[in-house]
PDB file of C-alpha atoms in Angstrom:
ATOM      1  CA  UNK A   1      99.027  16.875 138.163  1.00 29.00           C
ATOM      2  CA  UNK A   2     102.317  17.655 137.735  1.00 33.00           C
ATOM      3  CA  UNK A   3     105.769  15.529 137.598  1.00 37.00           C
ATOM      4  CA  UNK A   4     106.396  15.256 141.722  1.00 38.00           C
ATOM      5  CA  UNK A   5     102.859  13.729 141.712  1.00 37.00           C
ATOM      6  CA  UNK A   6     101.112  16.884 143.736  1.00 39.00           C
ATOM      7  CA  UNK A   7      98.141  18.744 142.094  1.00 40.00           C
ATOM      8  CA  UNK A   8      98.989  21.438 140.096  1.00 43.00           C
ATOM      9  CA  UNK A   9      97.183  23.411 142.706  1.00 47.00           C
ATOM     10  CA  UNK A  10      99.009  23.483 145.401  1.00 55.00           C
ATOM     11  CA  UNK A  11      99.902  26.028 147.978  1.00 59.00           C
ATOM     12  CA  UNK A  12     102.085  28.058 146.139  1.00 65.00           C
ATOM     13  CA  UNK A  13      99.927  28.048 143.029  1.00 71.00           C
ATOM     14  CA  UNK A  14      96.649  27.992 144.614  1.00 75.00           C
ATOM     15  CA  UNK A  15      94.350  31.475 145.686  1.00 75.00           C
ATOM     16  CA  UNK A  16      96.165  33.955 142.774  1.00 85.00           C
ATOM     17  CA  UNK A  17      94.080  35.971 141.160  1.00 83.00           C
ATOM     18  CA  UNK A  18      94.455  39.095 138.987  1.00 81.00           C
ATOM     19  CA  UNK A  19      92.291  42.032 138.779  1.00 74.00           C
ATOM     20  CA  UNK A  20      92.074  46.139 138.598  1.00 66.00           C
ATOM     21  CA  UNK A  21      93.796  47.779 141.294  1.00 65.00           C
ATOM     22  CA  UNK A  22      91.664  50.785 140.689  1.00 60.00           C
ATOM     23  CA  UNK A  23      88.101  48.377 141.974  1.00 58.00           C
ATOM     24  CA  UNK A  24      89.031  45.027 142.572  1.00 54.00           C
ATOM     25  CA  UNK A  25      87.454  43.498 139.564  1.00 55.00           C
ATOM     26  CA  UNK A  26      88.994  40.297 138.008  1.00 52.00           C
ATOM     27  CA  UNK A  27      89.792  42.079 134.999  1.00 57.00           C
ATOM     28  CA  UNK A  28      92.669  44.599 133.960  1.00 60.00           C
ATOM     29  CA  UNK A  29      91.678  48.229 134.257  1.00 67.00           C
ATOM     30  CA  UNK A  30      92.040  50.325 131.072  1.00 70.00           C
ATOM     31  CA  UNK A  31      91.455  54.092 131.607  1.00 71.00           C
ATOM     32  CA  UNK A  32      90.202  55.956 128.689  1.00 72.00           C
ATOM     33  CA  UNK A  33      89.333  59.805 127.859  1.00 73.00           C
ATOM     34  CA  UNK A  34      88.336  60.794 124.893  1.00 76.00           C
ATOM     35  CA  UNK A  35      90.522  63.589 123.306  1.00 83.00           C
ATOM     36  CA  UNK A  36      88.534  67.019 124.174  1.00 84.00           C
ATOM     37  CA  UNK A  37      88.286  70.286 121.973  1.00 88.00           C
ATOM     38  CA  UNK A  38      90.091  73.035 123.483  1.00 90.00           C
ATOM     39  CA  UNK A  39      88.397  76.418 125.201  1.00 89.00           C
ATOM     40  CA  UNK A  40      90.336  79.338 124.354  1.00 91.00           C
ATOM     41  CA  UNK A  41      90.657  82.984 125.595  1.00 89.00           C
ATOM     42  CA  UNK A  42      93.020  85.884 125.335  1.00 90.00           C
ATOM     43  CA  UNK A  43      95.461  86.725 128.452  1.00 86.00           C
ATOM     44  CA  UNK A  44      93.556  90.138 128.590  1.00 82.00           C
ATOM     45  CA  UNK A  45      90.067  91.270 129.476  1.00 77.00           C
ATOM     46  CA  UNK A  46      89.392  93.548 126.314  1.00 73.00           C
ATOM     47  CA  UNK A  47      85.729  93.478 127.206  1.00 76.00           C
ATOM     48  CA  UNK A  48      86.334  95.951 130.509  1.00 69.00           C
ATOM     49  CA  UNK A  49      83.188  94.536 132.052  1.00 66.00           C
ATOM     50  CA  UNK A  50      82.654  93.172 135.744  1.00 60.00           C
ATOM     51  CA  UNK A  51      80.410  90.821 134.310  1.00 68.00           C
ATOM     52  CA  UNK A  52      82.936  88.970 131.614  1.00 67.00           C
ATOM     53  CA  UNK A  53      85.643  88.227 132.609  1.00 65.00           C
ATOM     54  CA  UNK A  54      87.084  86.576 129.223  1.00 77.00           C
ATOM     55  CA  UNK A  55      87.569  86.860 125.476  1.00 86.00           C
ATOM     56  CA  UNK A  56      88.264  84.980 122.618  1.00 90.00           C
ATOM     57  CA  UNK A  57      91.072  85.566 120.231  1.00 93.00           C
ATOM     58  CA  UNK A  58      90.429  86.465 116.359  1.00 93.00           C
ATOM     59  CA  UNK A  59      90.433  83.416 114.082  1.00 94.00           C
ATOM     60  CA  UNK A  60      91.318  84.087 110.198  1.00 93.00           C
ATOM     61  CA  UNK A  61      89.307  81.922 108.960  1.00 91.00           C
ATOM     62  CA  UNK A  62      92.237  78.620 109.078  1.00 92.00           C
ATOM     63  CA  UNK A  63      91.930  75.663 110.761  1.00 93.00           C
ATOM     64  CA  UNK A  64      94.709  75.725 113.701  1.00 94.00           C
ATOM     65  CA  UNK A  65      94.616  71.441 113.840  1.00 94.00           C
ATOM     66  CA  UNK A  66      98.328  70.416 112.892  1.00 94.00           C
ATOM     67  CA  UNK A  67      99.424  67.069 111.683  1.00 93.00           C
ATOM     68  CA  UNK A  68     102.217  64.877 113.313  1.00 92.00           C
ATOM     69  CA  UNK A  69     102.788  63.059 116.428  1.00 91.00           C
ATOM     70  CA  UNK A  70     102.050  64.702 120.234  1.00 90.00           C
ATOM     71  CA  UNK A  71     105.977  64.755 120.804  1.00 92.00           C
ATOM     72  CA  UNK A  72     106.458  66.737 117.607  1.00 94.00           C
ATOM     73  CA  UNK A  73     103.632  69.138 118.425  1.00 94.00           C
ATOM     74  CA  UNK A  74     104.875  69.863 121.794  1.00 94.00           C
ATOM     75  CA  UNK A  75     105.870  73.490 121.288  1.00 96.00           C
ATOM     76  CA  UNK A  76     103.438  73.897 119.058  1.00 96.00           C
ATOM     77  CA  UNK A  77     100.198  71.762 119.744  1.00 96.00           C
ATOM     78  CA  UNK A  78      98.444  73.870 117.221  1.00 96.00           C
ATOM     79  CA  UNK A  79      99.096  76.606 114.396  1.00 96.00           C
ATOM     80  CA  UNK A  80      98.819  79.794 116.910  1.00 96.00           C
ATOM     81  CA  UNK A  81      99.608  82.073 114.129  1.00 96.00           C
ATOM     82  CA  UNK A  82      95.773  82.163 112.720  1.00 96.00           C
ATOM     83  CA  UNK A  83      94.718  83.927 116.009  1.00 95.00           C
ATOM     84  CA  UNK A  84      95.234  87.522 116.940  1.00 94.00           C
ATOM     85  CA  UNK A  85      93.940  89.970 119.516  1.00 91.00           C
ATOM     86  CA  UNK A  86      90.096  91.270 119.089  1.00 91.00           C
ATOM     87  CA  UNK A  87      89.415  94.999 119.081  1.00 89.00           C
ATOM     88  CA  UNK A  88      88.812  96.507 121.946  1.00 84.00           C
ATOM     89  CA  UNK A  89      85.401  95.805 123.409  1.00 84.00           C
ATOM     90  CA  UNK A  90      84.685  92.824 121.528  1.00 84.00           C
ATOM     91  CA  UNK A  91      84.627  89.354 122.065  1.00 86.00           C
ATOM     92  CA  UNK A  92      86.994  87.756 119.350  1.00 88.00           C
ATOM     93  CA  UNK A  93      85.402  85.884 116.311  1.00 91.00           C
ATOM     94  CA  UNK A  94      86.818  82.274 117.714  1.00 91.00           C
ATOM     95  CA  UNK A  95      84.398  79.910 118.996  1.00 87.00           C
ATOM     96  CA  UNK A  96      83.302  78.481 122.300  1.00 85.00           C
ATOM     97  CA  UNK A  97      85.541  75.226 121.105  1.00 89.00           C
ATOM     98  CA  UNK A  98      87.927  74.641 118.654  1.00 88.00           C
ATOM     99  CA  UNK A  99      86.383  71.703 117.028  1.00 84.00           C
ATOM    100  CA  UNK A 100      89.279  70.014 114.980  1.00 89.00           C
ATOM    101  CA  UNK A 101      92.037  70.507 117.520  1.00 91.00           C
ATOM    102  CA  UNK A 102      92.139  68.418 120.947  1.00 90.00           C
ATOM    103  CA  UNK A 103      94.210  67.400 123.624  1.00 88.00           C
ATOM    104  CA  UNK A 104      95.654  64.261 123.326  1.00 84.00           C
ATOM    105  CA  UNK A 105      93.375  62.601 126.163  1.00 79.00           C
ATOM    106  CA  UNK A 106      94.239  59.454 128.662  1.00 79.00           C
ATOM    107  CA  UNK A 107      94.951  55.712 127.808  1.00 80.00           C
ATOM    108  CA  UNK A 108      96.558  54.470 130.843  1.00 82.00           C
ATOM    109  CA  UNK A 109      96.932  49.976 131.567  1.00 85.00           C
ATOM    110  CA  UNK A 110      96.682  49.521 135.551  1.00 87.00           C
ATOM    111  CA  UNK A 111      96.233  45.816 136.685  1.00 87.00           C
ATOM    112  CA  UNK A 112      97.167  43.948 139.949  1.00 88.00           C
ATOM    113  CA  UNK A 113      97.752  40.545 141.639  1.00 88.00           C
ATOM    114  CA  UNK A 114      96.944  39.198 144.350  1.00 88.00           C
ATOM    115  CA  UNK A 115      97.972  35.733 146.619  1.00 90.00           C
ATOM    116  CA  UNK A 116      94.868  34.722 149.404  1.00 88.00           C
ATOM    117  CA  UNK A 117      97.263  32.537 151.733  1.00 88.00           C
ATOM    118  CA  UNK A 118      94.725  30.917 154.743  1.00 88.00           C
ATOM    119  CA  UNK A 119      96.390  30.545 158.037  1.00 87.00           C
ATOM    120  CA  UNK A 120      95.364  29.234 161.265  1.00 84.00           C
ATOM    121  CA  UNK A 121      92.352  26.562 162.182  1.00 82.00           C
ATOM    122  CA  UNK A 122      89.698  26.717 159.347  1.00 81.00           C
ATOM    123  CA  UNK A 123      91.417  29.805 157.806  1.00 76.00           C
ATOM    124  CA  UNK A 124      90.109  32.249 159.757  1.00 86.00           C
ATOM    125  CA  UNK A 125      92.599  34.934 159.052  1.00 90.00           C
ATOM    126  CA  UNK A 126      94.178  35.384 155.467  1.00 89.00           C
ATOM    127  CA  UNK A 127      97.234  36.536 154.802  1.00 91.00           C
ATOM    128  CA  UNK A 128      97.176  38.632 151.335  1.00 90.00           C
ATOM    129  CA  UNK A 129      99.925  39.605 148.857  1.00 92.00           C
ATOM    130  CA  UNK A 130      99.156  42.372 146.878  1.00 90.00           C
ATOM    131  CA  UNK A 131     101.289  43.657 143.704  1.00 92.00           C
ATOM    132  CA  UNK A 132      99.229  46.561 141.716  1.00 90.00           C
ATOM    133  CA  UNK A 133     100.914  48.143 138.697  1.00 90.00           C
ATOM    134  CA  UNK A 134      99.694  51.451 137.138  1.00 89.00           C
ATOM    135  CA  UNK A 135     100.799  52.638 134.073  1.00 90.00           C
ATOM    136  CA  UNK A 136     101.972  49.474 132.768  1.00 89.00           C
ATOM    137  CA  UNK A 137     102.681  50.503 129.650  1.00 90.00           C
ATOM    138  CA  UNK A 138     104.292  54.065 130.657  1.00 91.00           C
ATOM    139  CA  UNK A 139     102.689  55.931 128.354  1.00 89.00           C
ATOM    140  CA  UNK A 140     103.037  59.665 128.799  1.00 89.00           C
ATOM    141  CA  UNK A 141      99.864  62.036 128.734  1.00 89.00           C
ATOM    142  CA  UNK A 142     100.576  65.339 127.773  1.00 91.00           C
ATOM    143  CA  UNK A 143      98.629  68.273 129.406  1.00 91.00           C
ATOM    144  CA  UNK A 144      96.522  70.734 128.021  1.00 92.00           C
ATOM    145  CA  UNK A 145      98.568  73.062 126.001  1.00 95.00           C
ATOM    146  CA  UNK A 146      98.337  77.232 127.176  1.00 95.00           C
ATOM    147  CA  UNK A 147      95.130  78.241 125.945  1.00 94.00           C
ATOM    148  CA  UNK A 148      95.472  81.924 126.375  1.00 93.00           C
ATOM    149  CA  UNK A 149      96.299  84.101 123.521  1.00 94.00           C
ATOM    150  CA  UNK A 150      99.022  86.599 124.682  1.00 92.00           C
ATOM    151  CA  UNK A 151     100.273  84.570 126.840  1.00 93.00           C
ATOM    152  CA  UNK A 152     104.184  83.272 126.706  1.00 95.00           C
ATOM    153  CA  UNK A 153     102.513  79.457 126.794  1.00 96.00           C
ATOM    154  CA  UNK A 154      99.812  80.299 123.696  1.00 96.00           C
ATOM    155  CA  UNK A 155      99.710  76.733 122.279  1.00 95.00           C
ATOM    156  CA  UNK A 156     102.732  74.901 124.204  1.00 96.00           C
ATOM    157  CA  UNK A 157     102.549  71.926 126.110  1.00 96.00           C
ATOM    158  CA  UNK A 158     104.559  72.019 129.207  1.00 94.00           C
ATOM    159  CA  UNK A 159     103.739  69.349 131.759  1.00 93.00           C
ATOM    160  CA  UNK A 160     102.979  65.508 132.044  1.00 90.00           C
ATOM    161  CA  UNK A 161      98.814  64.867 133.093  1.00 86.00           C
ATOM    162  CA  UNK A 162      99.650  61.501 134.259  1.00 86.00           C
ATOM    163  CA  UNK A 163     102.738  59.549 136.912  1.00 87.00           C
ATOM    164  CA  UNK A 164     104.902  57.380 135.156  1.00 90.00           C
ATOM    165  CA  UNK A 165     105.035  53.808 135.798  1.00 92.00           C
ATOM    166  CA  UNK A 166     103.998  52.851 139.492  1.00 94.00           C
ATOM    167  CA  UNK A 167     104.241  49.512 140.904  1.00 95.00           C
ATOM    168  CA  UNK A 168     103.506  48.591 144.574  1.00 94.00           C
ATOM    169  CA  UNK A 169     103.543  45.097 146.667  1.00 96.00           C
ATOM    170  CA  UNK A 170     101.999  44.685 150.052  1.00 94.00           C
ATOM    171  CA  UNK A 171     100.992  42.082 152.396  1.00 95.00           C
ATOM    172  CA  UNK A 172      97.846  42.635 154.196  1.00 90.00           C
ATOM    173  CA  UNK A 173      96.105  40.340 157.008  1.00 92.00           C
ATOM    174  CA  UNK A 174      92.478  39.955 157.067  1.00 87.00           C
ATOM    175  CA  UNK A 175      90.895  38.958 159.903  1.00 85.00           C
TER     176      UNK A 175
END
């Protein structure tokens, strides 16, 4: 009980509960991607074939993975200067996947709350108050750098994969 002698539970305390916004469970929703390899091609179809309609940029040998921080790497997500245009007919000697250099993937806090408030004879109807927050944290997610050799973009990250921070209250009436 508290001080003023009423249960701790009363009206105004009583029927919160937290949970995901994202499925209603009573827990905060993380969402999580792993980081994936990048595909790349050139800008051109050096093949000439109906059938492929892609190729894959020259590798020297190097690894393109850079070090530092995703702001850092932004016009530059990886070293683009160990790739270079395959001979004509060919498909480049780069594989499928660059294995050691990834987007930066998705790590995104959404959680809401919500207030059950009974009204009427034997609470027939419920008045809910809703406040779901995505984003908590506001942590931006870069997109996928420009994965086609020759192109103005080759290796530069240019837009945001995810909103910023979103919050949003309601009321809602069941019945």
């Amino acid at each position: 009980t508290c001080r003023s002698g009423r249960a701790s539970g009363s009206s105004t305390m009583a029927g919160w509960s937290t949970g995901s916004p994202a499925d209603g469970s009573s827990r905060a929703f993380t969402s999580r991607r792993a980081e994936n390899p990048l595909y790349l091609s050139t800008s051109t179809n050096l093949l000439a074939s109906a059938y492929v309609s892609y190729t894959r940029p020259n590798n020297n040998g190097t690894s393109a993975k850079l070090s530092g921080s995703a702001v850092s790497r932004l016009n530059e997500w990886f070293n683009t200067s160990v790739f270079s245009n395959p001979a004509a007919f060919t498909y480049g000697s780069t594989g499928r996947l660059l294995p050691d250099v990834r987007n930066q993937g998705i790590d995104n806090v959404d959680a809401g709350f919500f207030k059950n408030n009974p009204i009427g004879r034997e609470g027939r109807f419920n008045l809910q108050f809703r406040a779901e927050l995505f984003n908590i944290l506001n942590r931006v997610q870069f997109s996928y750098p420009g994965l086609a050799y020759g192109s103005a973009q080759f290796g530069i990250v240019s837009a945001q994969a995810n909103a910023s921070r979103q919050i949003q209250m309601a009321l809602k009436l069941v019945f």
